[in-house]
Coordinates of C-alpha atoms in Angstrom, one line a residue:
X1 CA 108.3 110.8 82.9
X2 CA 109.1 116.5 87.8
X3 CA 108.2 116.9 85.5
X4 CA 106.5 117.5 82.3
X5 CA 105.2 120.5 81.4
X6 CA 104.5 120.9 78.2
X7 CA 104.9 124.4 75.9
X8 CA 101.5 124.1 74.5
X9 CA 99.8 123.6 77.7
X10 CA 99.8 127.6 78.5
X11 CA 97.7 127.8 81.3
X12 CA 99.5 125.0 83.7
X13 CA 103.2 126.4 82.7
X14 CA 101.8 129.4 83.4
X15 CA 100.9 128.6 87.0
X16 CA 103.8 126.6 87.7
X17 CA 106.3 129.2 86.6
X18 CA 104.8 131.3 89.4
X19 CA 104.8 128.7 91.8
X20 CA 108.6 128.2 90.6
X21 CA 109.2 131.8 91.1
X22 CA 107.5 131.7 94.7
X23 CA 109.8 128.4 95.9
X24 CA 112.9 130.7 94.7
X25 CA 111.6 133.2 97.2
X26 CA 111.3 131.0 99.8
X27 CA 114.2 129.1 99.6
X28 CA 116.7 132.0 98.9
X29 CA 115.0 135.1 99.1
X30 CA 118.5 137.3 99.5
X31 CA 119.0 136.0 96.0
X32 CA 115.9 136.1 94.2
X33 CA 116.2 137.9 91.0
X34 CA 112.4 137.9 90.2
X35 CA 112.3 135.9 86.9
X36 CA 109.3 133.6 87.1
X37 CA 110.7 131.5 84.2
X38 CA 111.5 128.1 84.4
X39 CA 115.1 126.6 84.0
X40 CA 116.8 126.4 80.8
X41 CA 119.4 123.4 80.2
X42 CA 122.6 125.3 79.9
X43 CA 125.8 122.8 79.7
X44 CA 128.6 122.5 82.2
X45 CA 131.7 121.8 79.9
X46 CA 129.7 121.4 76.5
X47 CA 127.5 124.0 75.6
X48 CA 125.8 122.2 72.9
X49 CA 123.2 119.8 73.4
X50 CA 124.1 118.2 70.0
X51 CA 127.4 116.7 71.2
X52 CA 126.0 116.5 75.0
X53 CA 123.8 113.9 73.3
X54 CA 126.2 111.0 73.7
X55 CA 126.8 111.8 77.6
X56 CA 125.8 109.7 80.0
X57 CA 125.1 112.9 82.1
X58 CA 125.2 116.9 82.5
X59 CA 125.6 116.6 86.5
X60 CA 125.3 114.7 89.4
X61 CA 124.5 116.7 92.6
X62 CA 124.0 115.1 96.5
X63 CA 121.6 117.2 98.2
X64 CA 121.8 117.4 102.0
X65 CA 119.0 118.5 104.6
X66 CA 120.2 121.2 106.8
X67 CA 118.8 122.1 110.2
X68 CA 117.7 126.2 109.7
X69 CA 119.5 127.9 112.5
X70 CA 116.9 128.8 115.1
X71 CA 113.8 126.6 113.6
X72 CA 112.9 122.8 113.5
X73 CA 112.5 122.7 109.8
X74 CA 115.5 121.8 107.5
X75 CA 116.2 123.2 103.9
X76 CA 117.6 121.3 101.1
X77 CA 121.2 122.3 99.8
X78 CA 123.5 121.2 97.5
X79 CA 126.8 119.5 99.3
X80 CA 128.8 118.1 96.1
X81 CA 128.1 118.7 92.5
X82 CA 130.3 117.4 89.8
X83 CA 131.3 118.5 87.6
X84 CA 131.6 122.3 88.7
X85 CA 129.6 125.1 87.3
X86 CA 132.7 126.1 85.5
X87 CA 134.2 128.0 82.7
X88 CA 130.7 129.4 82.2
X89 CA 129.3 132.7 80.8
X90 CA 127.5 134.5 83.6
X91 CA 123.9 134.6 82.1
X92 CA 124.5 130.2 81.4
X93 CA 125.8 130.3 85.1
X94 CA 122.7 132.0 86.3
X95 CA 119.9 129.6 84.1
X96 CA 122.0 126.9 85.5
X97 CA 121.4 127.9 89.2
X98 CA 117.8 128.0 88.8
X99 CA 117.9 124.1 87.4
X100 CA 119.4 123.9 90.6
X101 CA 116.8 125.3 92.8
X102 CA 114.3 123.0 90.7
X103 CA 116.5 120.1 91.6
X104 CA 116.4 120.8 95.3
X105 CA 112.5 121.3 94.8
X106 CA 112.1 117.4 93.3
X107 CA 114.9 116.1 96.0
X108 CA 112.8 116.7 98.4
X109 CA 109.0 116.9 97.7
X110 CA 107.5 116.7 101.4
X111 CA 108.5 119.9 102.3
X112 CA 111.1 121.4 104.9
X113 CA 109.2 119.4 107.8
X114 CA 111.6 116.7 108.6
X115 CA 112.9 114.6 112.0
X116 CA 115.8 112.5 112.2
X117 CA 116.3 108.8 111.7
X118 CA 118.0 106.5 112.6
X119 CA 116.3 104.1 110.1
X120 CA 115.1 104.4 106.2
X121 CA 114.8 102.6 103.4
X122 CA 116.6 103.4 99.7
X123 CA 114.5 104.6 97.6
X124 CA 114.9 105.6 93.8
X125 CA 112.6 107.8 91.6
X126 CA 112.9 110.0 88.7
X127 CA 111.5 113.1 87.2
X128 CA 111.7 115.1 84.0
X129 CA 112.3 118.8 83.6
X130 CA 110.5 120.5 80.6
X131 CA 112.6 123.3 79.7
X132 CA 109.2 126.4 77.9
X133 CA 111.1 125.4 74.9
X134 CA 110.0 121.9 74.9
X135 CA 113.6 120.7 75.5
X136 CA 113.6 118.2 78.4
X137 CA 116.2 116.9 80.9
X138 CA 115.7 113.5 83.5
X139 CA 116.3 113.7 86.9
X140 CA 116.8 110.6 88.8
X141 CA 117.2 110.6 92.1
X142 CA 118.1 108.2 95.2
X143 CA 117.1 108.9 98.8
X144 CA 119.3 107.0 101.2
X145 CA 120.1 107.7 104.7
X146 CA 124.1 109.0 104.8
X147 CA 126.7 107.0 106.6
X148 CA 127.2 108.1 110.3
X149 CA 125.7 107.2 113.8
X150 CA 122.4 108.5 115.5
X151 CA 119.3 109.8 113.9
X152 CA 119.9 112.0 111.3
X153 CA 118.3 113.0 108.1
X154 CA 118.6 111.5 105.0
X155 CA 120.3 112.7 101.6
X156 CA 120.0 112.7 97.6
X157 CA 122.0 112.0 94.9
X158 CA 120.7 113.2 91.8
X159 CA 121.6 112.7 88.6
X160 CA 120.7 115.0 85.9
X161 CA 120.3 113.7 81.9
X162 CA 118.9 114.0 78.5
X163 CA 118.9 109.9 78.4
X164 CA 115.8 108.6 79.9
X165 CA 117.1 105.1 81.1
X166 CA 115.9 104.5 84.8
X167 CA 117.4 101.0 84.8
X168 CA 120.6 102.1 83.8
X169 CA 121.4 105.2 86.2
X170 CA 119.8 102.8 89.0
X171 CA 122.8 100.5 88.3
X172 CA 125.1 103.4 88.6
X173 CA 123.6 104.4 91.6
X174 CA 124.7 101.4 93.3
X175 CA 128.3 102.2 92.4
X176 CA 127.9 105.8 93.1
X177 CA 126.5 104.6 96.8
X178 CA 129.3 102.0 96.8
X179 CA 132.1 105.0 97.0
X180 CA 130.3 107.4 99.0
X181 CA 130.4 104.9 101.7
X182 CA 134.8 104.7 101.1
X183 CA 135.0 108.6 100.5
X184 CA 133.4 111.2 98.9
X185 CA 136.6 111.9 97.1
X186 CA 136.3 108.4 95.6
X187 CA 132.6 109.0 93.3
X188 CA 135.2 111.9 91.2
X189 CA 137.1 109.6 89.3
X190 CA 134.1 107.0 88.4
X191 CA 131.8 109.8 87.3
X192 CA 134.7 110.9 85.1
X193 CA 135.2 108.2 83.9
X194 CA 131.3 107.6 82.8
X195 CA 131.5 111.2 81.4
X196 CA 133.9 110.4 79.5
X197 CA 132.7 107.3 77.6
X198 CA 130.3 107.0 75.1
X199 CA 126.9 106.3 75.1
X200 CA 125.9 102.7 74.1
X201 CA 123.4 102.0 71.4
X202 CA 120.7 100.5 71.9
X203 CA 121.1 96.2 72.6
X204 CA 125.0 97.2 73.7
X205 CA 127.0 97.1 76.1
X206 CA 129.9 100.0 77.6
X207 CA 132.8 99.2 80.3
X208 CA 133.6 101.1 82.4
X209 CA 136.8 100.5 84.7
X210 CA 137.2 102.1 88.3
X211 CA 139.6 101.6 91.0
X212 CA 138.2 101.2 94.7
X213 CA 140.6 101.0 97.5
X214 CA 141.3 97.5 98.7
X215 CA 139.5 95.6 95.9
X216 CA 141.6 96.9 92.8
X217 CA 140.4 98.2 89.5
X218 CA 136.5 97.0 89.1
X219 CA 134.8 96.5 85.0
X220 CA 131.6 97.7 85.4
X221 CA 128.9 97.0 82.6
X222 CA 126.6 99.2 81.5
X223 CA 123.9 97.8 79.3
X224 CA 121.1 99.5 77.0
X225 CA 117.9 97.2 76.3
X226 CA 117.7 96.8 72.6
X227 CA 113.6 98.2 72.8
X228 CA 114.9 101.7 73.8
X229 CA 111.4 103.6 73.7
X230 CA 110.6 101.1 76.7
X231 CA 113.9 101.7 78.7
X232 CA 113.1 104.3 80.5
X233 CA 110.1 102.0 81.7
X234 CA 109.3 98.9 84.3
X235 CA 105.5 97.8 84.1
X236 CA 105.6 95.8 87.2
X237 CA 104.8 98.7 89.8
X238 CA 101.8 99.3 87.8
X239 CA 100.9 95.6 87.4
X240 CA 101.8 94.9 91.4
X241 CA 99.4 98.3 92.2
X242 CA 96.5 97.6 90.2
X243 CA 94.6 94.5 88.7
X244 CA 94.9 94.1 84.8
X245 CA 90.6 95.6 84.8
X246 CA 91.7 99.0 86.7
X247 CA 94.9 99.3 84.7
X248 CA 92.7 99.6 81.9
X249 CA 90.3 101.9 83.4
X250 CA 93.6 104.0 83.7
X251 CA 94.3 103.6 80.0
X252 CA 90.8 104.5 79.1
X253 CA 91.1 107.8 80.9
X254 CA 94.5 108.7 79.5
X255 CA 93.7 108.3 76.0
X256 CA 90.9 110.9 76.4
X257 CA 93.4 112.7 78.3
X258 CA 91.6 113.7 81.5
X259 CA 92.7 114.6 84.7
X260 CA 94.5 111.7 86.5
X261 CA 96.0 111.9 89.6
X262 CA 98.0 109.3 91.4
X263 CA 98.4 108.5 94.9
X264 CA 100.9 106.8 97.4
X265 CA 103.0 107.1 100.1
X266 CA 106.6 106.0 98.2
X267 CA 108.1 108.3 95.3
X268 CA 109.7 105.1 93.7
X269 CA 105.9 103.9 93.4
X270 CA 104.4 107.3 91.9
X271 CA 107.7 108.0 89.5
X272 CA 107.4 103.9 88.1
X273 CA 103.1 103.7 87.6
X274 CA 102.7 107.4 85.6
X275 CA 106.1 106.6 83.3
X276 CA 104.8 102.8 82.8
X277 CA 100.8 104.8 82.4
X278 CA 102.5 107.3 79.2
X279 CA 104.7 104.4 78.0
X280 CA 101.3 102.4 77.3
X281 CA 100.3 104.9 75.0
X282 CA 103.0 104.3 72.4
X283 CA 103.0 105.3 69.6
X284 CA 101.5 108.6 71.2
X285 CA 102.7 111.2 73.6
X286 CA 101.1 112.5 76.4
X287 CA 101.2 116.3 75.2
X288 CA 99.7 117.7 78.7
X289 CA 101.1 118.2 82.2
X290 CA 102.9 115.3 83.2
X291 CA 104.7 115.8 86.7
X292 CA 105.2 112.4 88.6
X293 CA 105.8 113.7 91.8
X294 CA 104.5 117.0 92.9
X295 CA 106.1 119.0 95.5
X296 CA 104.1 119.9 98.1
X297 CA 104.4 123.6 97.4
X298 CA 103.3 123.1 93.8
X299 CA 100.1 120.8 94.9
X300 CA 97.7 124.2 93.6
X301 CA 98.6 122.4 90.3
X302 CA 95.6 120.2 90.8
X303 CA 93.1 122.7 90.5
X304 CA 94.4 123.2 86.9
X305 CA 91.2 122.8 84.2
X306 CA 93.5 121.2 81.6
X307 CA 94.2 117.7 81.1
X308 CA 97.3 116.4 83.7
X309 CA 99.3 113.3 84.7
X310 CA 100.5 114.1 88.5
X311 CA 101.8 111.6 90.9
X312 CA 100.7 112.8 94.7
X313 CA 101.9 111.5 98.1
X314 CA 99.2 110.2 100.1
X315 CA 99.3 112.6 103.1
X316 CA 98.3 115.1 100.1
X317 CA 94.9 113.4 99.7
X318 CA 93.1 116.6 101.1
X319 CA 94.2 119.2 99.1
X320 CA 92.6 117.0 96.3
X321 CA 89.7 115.6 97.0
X322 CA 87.8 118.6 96.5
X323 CA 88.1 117.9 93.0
X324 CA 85.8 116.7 90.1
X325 CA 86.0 115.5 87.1
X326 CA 88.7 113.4 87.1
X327 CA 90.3 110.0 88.2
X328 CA 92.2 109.7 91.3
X329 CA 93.8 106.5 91.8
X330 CA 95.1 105.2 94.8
X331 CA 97.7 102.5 94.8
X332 CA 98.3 101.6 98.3
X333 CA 98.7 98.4 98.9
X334 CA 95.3 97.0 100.3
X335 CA 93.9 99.9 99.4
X336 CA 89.6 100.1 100.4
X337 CA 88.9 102.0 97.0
X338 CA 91.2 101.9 93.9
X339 CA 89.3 105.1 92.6
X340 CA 89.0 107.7 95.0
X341 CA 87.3 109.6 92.6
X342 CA 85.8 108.7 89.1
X343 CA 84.0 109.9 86.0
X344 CA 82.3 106.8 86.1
X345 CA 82.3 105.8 82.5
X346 CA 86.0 104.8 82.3
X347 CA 85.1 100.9 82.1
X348 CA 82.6 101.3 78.5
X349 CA 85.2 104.3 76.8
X350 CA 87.3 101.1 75.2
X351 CA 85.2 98.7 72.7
X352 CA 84.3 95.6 74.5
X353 CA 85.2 93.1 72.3
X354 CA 89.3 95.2 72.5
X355 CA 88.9 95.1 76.0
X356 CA 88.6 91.2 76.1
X357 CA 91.5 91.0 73.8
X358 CA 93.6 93.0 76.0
X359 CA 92.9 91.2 78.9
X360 CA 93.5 87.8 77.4
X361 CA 96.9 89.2 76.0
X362 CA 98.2 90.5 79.6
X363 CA 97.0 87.0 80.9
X364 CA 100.1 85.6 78.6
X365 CA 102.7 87.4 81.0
X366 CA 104.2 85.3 83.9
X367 CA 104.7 85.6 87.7
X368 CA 108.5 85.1 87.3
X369 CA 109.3 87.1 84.0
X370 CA 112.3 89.5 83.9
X371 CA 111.5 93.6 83.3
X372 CA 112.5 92.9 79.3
X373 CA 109.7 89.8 79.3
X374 CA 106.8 91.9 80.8
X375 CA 107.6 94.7 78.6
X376 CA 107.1 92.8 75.7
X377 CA 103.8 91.5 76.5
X378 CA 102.5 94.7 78.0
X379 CA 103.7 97.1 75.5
X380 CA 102.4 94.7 72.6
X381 CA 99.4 93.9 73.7
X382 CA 98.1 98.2 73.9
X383 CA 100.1 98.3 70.5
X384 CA 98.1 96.0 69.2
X385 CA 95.0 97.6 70.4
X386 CA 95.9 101.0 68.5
X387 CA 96.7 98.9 65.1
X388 CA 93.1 97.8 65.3
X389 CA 91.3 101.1 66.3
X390 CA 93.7 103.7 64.3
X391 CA 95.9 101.5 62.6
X392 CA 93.9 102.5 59.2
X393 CA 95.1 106.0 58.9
X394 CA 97.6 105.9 56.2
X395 CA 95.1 104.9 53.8
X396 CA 93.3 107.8 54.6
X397 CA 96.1 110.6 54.0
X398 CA 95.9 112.1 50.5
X399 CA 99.6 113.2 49.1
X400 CA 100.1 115.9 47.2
X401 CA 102.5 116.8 44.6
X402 CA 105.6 119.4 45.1
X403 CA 106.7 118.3 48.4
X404 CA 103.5 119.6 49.8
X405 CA 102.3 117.9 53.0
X406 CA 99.5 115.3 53.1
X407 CA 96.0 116.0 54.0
X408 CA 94.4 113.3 56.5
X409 CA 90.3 112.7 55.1
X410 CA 88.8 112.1 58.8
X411 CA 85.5 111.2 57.2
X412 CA 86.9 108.3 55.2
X413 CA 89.0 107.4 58.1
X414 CA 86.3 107.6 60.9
X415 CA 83.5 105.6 58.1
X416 CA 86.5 102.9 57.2
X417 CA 86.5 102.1 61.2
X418 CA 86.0 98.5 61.6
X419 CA 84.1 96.8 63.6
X420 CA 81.2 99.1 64.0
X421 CA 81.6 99.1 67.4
X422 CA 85.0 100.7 67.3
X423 CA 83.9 104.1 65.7
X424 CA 82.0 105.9 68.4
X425 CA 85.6 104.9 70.3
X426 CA 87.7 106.4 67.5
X427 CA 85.8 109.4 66.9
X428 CA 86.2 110.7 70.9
X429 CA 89.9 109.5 70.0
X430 CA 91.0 111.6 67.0
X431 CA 89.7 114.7 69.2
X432 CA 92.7 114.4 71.7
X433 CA 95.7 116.7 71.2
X434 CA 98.1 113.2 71.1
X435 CA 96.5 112.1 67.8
X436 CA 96.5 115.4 66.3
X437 CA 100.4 116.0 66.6
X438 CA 100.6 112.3 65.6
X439 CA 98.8 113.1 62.6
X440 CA 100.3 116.0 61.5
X441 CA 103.7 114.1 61.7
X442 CA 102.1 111.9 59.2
X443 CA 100.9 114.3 57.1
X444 CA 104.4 115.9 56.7
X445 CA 106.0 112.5 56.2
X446 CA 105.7 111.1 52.9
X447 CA 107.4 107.6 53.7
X448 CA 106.2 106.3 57.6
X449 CA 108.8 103.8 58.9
X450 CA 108.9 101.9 62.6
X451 CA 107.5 99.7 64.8
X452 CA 103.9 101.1 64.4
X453 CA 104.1 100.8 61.2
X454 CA 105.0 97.2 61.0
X455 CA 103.0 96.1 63.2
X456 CA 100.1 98.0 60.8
X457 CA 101.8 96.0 58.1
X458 CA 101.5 92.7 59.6
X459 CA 98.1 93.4 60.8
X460 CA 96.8 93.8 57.2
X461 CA 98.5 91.2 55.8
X462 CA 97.2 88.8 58.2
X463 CA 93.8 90.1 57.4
X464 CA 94.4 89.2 54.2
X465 CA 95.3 85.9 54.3
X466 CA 92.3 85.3 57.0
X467 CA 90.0 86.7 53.9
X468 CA 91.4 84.7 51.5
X469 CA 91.2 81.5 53.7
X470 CA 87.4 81.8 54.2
X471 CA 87.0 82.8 50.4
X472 CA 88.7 78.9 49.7
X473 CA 86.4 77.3 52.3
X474 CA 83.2 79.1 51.3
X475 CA 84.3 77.7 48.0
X476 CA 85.2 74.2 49.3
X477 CA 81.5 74.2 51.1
X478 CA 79.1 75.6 48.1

């Protein structure tokens, strides 16, 4: 899911840690220390991200927009942060403020250029922040517009965590919002109280009690889906933005990992499609530049030759259309043209007879099914389309002796390919950076267990039994 930039993607990082280093100067140039690299995730109480594994979160941070003194424009600052950046070594203290200036950054995309309202609707997005040494942290933030009368600008609360779980921290948000409009004293105790308790597995369930003035002590649930890869994930902004035919276009393009670019006037909108776009890639990863919304003083990043995943606002739609080679999809509502821009083969990269399949499968989902319901169909029928292209490959990796890793035979895996028609598909595929890693994960595994993998399973053995059926009836008939 600010995002993504990924260590092996050199070039990009390398223009984004400028960028980075050039925000820093804007924003506080009396402070600038001149390091141009990004952020590393330093902890605030517990310094090791083995046991901050089973927090709920590092941080939470409302960010404010403050009129500069003798301009129009505002600049975003922190206003609360909990817990404190505390009982910290100076250099930790000092990576840790530069997460901060990244969080301001994703905050508060548009710029400094700002008016006040008197009206504006909650909205809630996400981001991820790649760390150059691959770690990553989720951001997810909600825009509101702070109690008080008059116009005024609206804040950010942001939470910052190494669970990626946008339905969940969207449910704490409501409670969060709940005691900022009592007190700002009152969101202490319920944040301590979520840092404190344990993570829940996937499929369970945590309480968590909090006292609010004048209504007593509240139980409130907090509830893992029991698919966690897909939690982080809703498929209906995608599905509401684009018919099921463009959504595969989209697909198309992101398995050869081009250069797709995203438009539309709400962050919630951008930060939903390109999670719920890399989510239907399972069992891959996107291994490129993913940032799902990029600020406006990072939009150079377009112009980047190397595949990338951005999410754009659509007052940006200048600074990109200058562009070529790549897919830029606009997902207004009632929008003229879907694709701004196009390649123009993204409708014949897929096999035909897969695409049919596809489509038939995401017919199955229903107008009133709940998040877990349409990520069951969606995420199963593109799982089921990578079982029948790919799903072949462990036949194909020879094992060694003495613990050695495997060796994948891409001839015999690319000839074995069936149907015919799949093969041209399958050779652009195994090309991409996503199935290489994949891949060499294989090859160093000598025993391949999950959900892929089962599904591969049952896929062969219903094969199987199809063979075997019109072997009998051949029989039957001669």
């Amino acid at each position: 899911m600010s995002d993504e930039l990924d260590a092996g993607d050199h070039g990009p990082m390398k223009r984004l840690n400028t960028m980075f280093s050039s925000l820093q100067e804007k924003f506080h140039r009396d402070r600038s220390d001149g390091d141009s690299t990004l952020p590393r995730p330093t902890a605030q109480v517990v310094t090791s991200a083995q046991n901050q594994s089973h927090l709920f979160f590092e941080y939470l941070v409302v960010v404010s927009l403050r009129k500069k003194r003798g301009e129009g424009t505002y600049e975003p600052q922190i206003t609360y942060q909990f817990p404190k950046l505390a009982n910290m070594r100076r250099s930790q203290k000092e990576e840790e403020e530069k997460s901060l200036k990244a969080i301001l950054l994703f905050c508060f995309p548009e710029g400094v250029n700002w008016a006040p309202l008197t009206e504006y609707a909650s909205e809630t997005f996400s981001f991820v922040l790649t760390e150059v040494d691959g770690s990553r942290r989720n951001g997810y933030c909600r825009r509101l517009l702070p109690s008080g009368k008059g116009a005024r600008p609206p804040e950010a609360y942001c939470i910052i965590s190494q669970v990626a779980c946008f339905g969940l921290f969207s449910k704490i948000f409501d409670e969060v919002e709940k005691r900022r409009q009592i007190s700002m004293a009152m969101i202490y105790p319920f944040m301590q109280s979520l840092r404190e308790a344990p993570f829940p597995a996937p499929g369970s369930t945590v309480k968590i009690k909090s006292f609010i003035p004048e209504s007593g002590t509240e139980v409130i649930s907090l509830t893992r889906p029991l698919d966690s890869w897909l939690e982080h994930v809703d498929f209906r902004t995608l599905f509401r933005c684009l018919t099921d035919e463009e959504v595969l276009r989209v697909f198309a393009s992101t398995v050869l990992e081009r250069r797709i670019i995203f438009m539309a006037d709400e962050l919630s909108t951008l930060s939903q499609v390109l999670h719920a776009v890399a989510a239907l890639l399972y069992p891959f990863t996107w291994q490129h530049t993913f940032i799902s919304i990029v600020p406006s003083v990072l939009i150079d990043v377009v112009m980047a030759p190397t595949p990338y995943l951005l999410g754009v606002q659509k007052n940006k739609l200048d600074d990109v259309i200058d562009q070529s080679d790549m897919l830029i999809v606009d997902l207004t509502e009632g929008a003229e043209n879907t694709f701004i821009t196009c390649i123009g083969d993204e409708s014949t990269i897929l096999p035909e007879k897969l695409q049919e399949e596809l489509l038939q499968a995401l017919c199955c989902r229903k107008d009133n099914s709940t998040s877990e319901e349409l990520n069951k169909v969606v995420s199963e029928a593109f799982l089921s389309f990578f079982v029948k292209t790919v799903g072949h490959f462990p036949s194909h990796v020879k094992r060694r002796s003495g613990g050695q890793p495997g060796v994948f035979q891409i001839k015999s895996f690319c000839k074995a390919s069936e149907p015919k028609a799949s093969r041209q598909f399958v050779k652009r595929f195994i090309q991409t950076q996503m199935f290489d890693l994949f891949i060499q994960e294989v090859e160093r595994q000598p025993t391949q267990e999950g959900f892929f993998h089962q599904k591969i399973a049952e896929y062969q053995q219903s094969k199987k039994k199809e063979k075997a059926k019109r072997g009998w009836v051949t029989g039957l008939v001669v």
